[in-house]
CSV table of C-alpha atoms and ligand atoms in Angstrom, one decimal:
chain,number,residue,atom,x,y,z
A,68,MET,CA,118.4,73.2,102.2
A,69,ARG,CA,115.3,75.1,101.2
A,70,LYS,CA,114.1,74.7,97.7
A,71,PRO,CA,113.6,78.1,96.1
A,72,ILE,CA,110.1,79.0,94.9
A,73,VAL,CA,109.2,81.7,92.4
A,74,ALA,CA,105.4,82.4,91.9
A,75,GLY,CA,103.7,84.6,89.4
A,76,ASN,CA,100.7,86.4,90.8
A,77,TRP,CA,98.7,87.4,87.8
A,78,LYS,CA,96.1,89.3,89.9
A,79,MET,CA,93.0,90.3,87.9
A,80,ASN,CA,94.7,89.8,84.5
A,81,ILE,CA,94.7,87.1,81.9
A,82,THR,CA,91.7,85.4,80.4
A,83,SER,CA,91.7,81.6,79.8
A,84,ALA,CA,92.9,82.0,76.2
A,85,GLU,CA,95.6,84.4,77.2
A,86,ALA,CA,96.7,82.0,80.0
A,87,VAL,CA,97.2,79.2,77.4
A,88,GLN,CA,99.3,81.5,75.3
A,89,LEU,CA,101.4,82.7,78.2
A,90,VAL,CA,102.1,79.2,79.4
A,91,GLU,CA,103.0,78.0,75.9
A,92,GLU,CA,105.5,80.9,75.6
A,93,LEU,CA,106.9,80.2,79.1
A,94,LYS,CA,107.3,76.4,78.9
A,95,PRO,CA,110.3,76.3,76.6
A,96,LEU,CA,112.0,79.2,78.4
A,97,VAL,CA,112.1,77.4,81.7
A,98,ALA,CA,112.1,73.8,80.6
A,99,ASP,CA,115.7,73.3,81.7
A,100,VAL,CA,115.2,74.9,85.2
A,101,ASP,CA,115.6,72.3,87.9
A,102,GLY,CA,115.5,72.7,91.6
A,103,VAL,CA,113.0,75.6,91.7
A,104,ASP,CA,109.3,75.4,92.3
A,105,ILE,CA,107.8,77.6,89.6
A,106,VAL,CA,104.2,78.4,90.4
A,107,LEU,CA,101.6,80.3,88.3
A,108,CYS,CA,98.6,81.9,90.1
A,109,PRO,CA,95.9,82.9,87.6
A,110,PRO,CA,92.5,84.3,88.5
A,111,PHE,CA,89.9,81.6,89.4
A,112,SER,CA,88.4,81.8,85.9
A,113,SER,CA,91.7,80.7,84.2
A,114,LEU,CA,92.6,77.9,86.6
A,115,GLU,CA,91.3,75.0,84.5
A,116,ALA,CA,92.8,76.3,81.3
A,117,THR,CA,96.2,76.9,83.0
A,118,CYS,CA,96.0,73.5,84.6
A,119,LYS,CA,95.6,71.8,81.2
A,120,ALA,CA,98.3,74.0,79.6
A,121,ILE,CA,101.0,73.2,82.2
A,122,ARG,CA,100.5,69.4,82.0
A,123,ASP,CA,103.8,67.6,81.4
A,124,SER,CA,105.8,70.6,82.3
A,125,ASN,CA,107.8,71.8,85.4
A,126,LEU,CA,105.1,74.5,86.1
A,127,LEU,CA,102.9,74.3,89.1
A,128,LEU,CA,99.5,75.9,89.8
A,129,GLY,CA,98.3,78.1,92.6
A,130,ALA,CA,95.3,80.3,93.4
A,131,GLN,CA,95.2,83.9,94.6
A,132,ASP,CA,92.8,83.4,97.5
A,133,MET,CA,90.2,81.0,99.0
A,134,PHE,CA,87.5,80.9,101.7
A,135,TRP,CA,87.9,79.0,104.9
A,136,GLU,CA,84.5,77.1,104.9
A,137,GLU,CA,84.2,73.8,103.0
A,138,SER,CA,81.0,74.6,101.2
A,139,GLY,CA,77.7,76.4,101.6
A,140,ALA,CA,75.9,79.7,101.0
A,141,TYR,CA,79.0,82.0,100.5
A,142,THR,CA,78.3,83.7,97.2
A,143,GLY,CA,81.4,84.4,95.2
A,144,GLU,CA,83.7,82.3,97.3
A,145,VAL,CA,85.7,79.1,96.5
A,146,SER,CA,86.9,76.5,99.0
A,147,ALA,CA,90.3,74.8,99.4
A,148,ARG,CA,88.9,71.5,98.0
A,149,MET,CA,87.6,73.3,94.9
A,150,LEU,CA,91.1,74.6,94.3
A,151,LEU,CA,92.7,71.2,94.9
A,152,THR,CA,90.3,69.6,92.4
A,153,SER,CA,91.0,72.3,89.9
A,154,GLY,CA,94.7,71.3,90.0
A,155,CYS,CA,96.1,73.8,92.5
A,156,ARG,CA,98.8,72.9,94.9
A,157,TYR,CA,99.4,76.4,96.2
A,158,VAL,CA,97.2,79.3,97.4
A,159,ILE,CA,98.2,82.9,98.2
A,160,LEU,CA,96.6,84.1,101.4
A,161,GLY,CA,96.5,87.6,102.9
A,162,HIS,CA,97.8,89.5,100.0
A,163,SER,CA,98.0,93.2,100.8
A,164,GLU,CA,95.5,94.0,98.1
A,165,ARG,CA,93.0,91.7,99.8
A,166,ARG,CA,93.8,93.4,103.1
A,167,ALA,CA,93.4,96.8,101.6
A,168,TYR,CA,90.3,96.3,99.4
A,169,PHE,CA,88.5,93.3,100.7
A,170,GLY,CA,88.7,93.5,104.5
A,171,GLU,CA,91.3,90.7,105.0
A,172,THR,CA,92.7,90.7,108.6
A,173,ASN,CA,95.2,88.6,110.5
A,174,GLN,CA,92.2,86.7,111.9
A,175,THR,CA,90.8,85.9,108.5
A,176,VAL,CA,94.2,84.9,107.2
A,177,ASN,CA,94.6,82.6,110.2
A,178,LYS,CA,91.2,80.9,109.4
A,179,LYS,CA,92.2,80.5,105.7
A,180,LEU,CA,95.6,79.2,106.7
A,181,ASN,CA,94.0,76.5,108.9
A,182,ALA,CA,91.6,75.5,106.1
A,183,ALA,CA,94.3,75.4,103.4
A,184,LEU,CA,96.6,73.3,105.5
A,185,GLY,CA,93.8,71.0,106.5
A,186,ALA,CA,93.0,70.4,102.8
A,187,GLY,CA,96.6,69.8,101.8
A,188,LEU,CA,97.3,73.0,99.9
A,189,VAL,CA,100.6,74.8,100.3
A,190,PRO,CA,99.8,78.3,101.5
A,191,ILE,CA,101.8,81.4,100.6
A,192,VAL,CA,101.1,83.8,103.4
A,193,CYS,CA,101.7,87.4,102.6
A,194,VAL,CA,103.0,89.9,105.2
A,195,GLY,CA,104.3,93.4,104.8
A,196,GLU,CA,104.3,97.0,106.1
A,197,ARG,CA,102.8,100.0,104.4
A,198,GLN,CA,104.9,103.1,103.6
A,199,GLN,CA,103.7,105.1,106.5
A,200,GLU,CA,104.4,102.2,108.9
A,201,ARG,CA,108.0,102.0,107.6
A,202,GLU,CA,108.4,105.7,108.0
A,203,ALA,CA,106.9,105.6,111.5
A,204,GLY,CA,109.6,103.0,112.4
A,205,ILE,CA,107.0,100.2,113.2
A,206,THR,CA,107.9,97.8,110.4
A,207,GLN,CA,108.9,95.1,112.9
A,208,LYS,CA,105.8,95.5,114.9
A,209,ILE,CA,103.6,95.1,111.8
A,210,ILE,CA,105.5,92.1,110.6
A,211,GLN,CA,105.3,90.5,114.1
A,212,ASP,CA,101.5,91.1,114.1
A,213,HIS,CA,101.1,89.6,110.7
A,214,VAL,CA,103.1,86.5,111.4
A,215,THR,CA,101.9,85.8,114.9
A,216,GLY,CA,98.3,86.5,113.9
A,217,ALA,CA,98.4,84.2,110.8
A,218,PHE,CA,100.2,81.4,112.6
A,219,GLU,CA,98.0,81.3,115.8
A,220,GLY,CA,97.3,77.7,116.6
A,221,ILE,CA,99.4,76.3,113.7
A,222,SER,CA,101.6,73.4,114.8
A,223,ALA,CA,105.4,73.1,114.2
A,224,GLU,CA,104.8,70.2,111.8
A,225,GLN,CA,102.4,72.3,109.8
A,226,VAL,CA,104.5,75.4,109.7
A,227,SER,CA,107.4,73.8,107.8
A,228,GLY,CA,105.1,73.4,104.8
A,229,VAL,CA,104.0,77.0,104.7
A,230,VAL,CA,105.6,79.6,102.4
A,231,ILE,CA,105.7,83.2,103.6
A,232,ALA,CA,105.9,86.1,101.2
A,233,TYR,CA,107.4,89.3,102.5
A,234,GLU,CA,105.9,92.1,100.4
A,235,PRO,CA,106.5,95.7,101.6
A,236,VAL,CA,103.3,97.3,100.4
A,237,TRP,CA,105.2,100.4,99.2
A,238,ALA,CA,107.1,98.2,96.8
A,239,ILE,CA,104.1,96.5,95.2
A,240,GLY,CA,103.4,97.7,91.6
A,241,THR,CA,105.3,101.0,92.3
A,242,GLY,CA,108.6,100.2,90.7
A,243,LEU,CA,110.2,100.8,94.1
A,244,THR,CA,112.0,97.7,95.2
A,245,ALA,CA,113.3,97.1,98.7
A,246,THR,CA,117.1,97.0,98.6
A,247,PRO,CA,118.5,93.6,99.1
A,248,GLY,CA,119.7,94.7,102.6
A,249,GLN,CA,116.2,96.0,103.6
A,250,ALA,CA,114.6,92.8,102.4
A,251,GLN,CA,117.2,90.5,104.0
A,252,GLU,CA,116.8,92.3,107.3
A,253,VAL,CA,113.0,91.7,107.4
A,254,HIS,CA,113.4,88.1,106.1
A,255,ALA,CA,115.8,87.4,108.9
A,256,PHE,CA,113.4,89.0,111.4
A,257,ILE,CA,110.6,86.8,110.2
A,258,ARG,CA,112.8,83.7,110.7
A,259,GLN,CA,113.5,85.0,114.2
A,260,ILE,CA,109.8,85.3,114.9
A,261,LEU,CA,109.3,81.7,113.7
A,262,THR,CA,112.2,80.6,115.9
A,263,GLY,CA,110.4,82.1,118.9
A,264,LEU,CA,107.1,80.6,118.0
A,265,TYR,CA,108.5,77.2,117.2
A,266,ASN,CA,112.2,76.6,117.2
A,267,SER,CA,115.1,77.3,115.0
A,268,ASN,CA,115.0,73.8,113.3
A,269,TRP,CA,111.4,74.4,112.1
A,270,ALA,CA,112.1,78.1,111.3
A,271,GLN,CA,115.0,77.1,109.0
A,272,GLN,CA,112.7,75.0,106.9
A,273,VAL,CA,110.2,77.7,106.1
A,274,ARG,CA,110.6,79.3,102.7
A,275,ILE,CA,110.3,83.1,102.7
A,276,GLN,CA,109.8,84.8,99.3
A,277,TYR,CA,110.4,88.5,98.6
A,278,GLY,CA,107.7,90.4,96.6
A,279,GLY,CA,107.4,93.9,95.3
A,280,SER,CA,108.5,95.2,91.9
A,281,ILE,CA,110.8,92.2,91.2
A,282,LYS,CA,112.3,92.5,87.7
A,283,PRO,CA,114.9,90.6,85.7
A,284,GLU,CA,117.4,93.3,86.7
A,285,ASN,CA,117.0,93.0,90.4
A,286,ALA,CA,115.9,89.3,90.9
A,287,ALA,CA,119.4,87.7,91.2
A,288,VAL,CA,120.8,90.0,93.8
A,289,LEU,CA,117.6,89.7,96.0
A,290,PHE,CA,117.5,86.0,95.6
A,291,GLY,CA,121.2,85.9,96.6
A,292,GLN,CA,120.4,87.0,100.1
A,293,PRO,CA,120.7,84.2,102.7
A,294,ASP,CA,117.1,84.3,104.0
A,295,ILE,CA,115.4,85.0,100.6
A,296,ASP,CA,114.1,81.8,99.1
A,297,GLY,CA,112.6,83.1,95.8
A,298,GLY,CA,110.0,85.6,94.9
A,299,LEU,CA,106.3,86.5,94.5
A,300,VAL,CA,106.1,88.3,91.2
A,301,GLY,CA,103.2,90.5,90.0
A,302,GLY,CA,103.6,92.7,87.0
A,303,ALA,CA,106.7,91.0,85.6
A,304,SER,CA,105.0,87.6,85.7
A,305,LEU,CA,102.6,88.7,82.9
A,306,ALA,CA,105.3,88.4,80.2
A,307,ALA,CA,106.9,85.1,79.6
A,308,GLY,CA,110.3,86.5,78.9
A,309,SER,CA,110.7,88.6,82.0
A,310,PHE,CA,109.2,85.9,84.3
A,311,ALA,CA,111.6,83.3,82.9
A,312,LYS,CA,114.5,85.6,83.5
A,313,ILE,CA,113.4,86.1,87.1
A,314,VAL,CA,113.0,82.4,87.6
A,315,LYS,CA,116.6,81.9,86.3
A,316,GLY,CA,117.8,84.5,88.7
A,317,VAL,CA,117.4,82.1,91.6
B,145,PGA,P1,104.5,93.5,91.7
B,145,PGA,O1,103.5,92.7,92.6
B,145,PGA,O2,105.6,92.5,91.3
B,145,PGA,O3,103.8,94.0,90.5
B,145,PGA,O4,105.1,94.6,92.5
B,145,PGA,C1,103.9,91.8,93.6
B,145,PGA,C2,102.7,91.2,94.3
B,145,PGA,O5,101.8,91.9,94.6
B,145,PGA,O6,102.6,90.0,94.6
């Protein structure tokens, strides 16, 4: 039985003071939620404040990215160990915005995945096709490339601890959500790829989140699909009320 996971990706929003306020609003709304991993992913600058604010709650901390080297002359970057020591347990890797604006590739995602697993973080690896790729009928090819590229050299034992987020790029921040059927189809395909790379036993253990314009109104039906194990939520995670409703849709 896979434990559902709902993560809020705050992107480049929320100062430290705003993070504390958001967490204080959210805590009582989800205090009675059991059996779901609820993860908040603030920008780096709000990690420490968020970490303090979630103490003694059922909320967990994640980061939005990291670099694969352990330390050194890499201006602007942070390492897996820095995230761990800031209280993170999770890290988002290969988000489509990082692929689109910051040169992230399947190869760099693979390096980061290795480093994150090596340090003991739980990676959330993002995969997803762009609109023109879906229209060209190559969704499966893109997903196959993203998954096989990211997981190159990752062992079966390691893969069971990884979370995958299927985020169709055309659904991110656009208000367009994949239908439950469209999302389930790709989630099942991702599990099929993992079965081929490892075996069905390992593939069944991997949690696969859906992401892309999740809202309180569509969360429950998406999360009700057999291969959808929760969500990666952008815009709707910035308000405690809507995020709590989404968490409760699991
Ligand atoms: P959205 O973002 O919920 O605002 O569409 C999702 C994401 O990018 O993780």
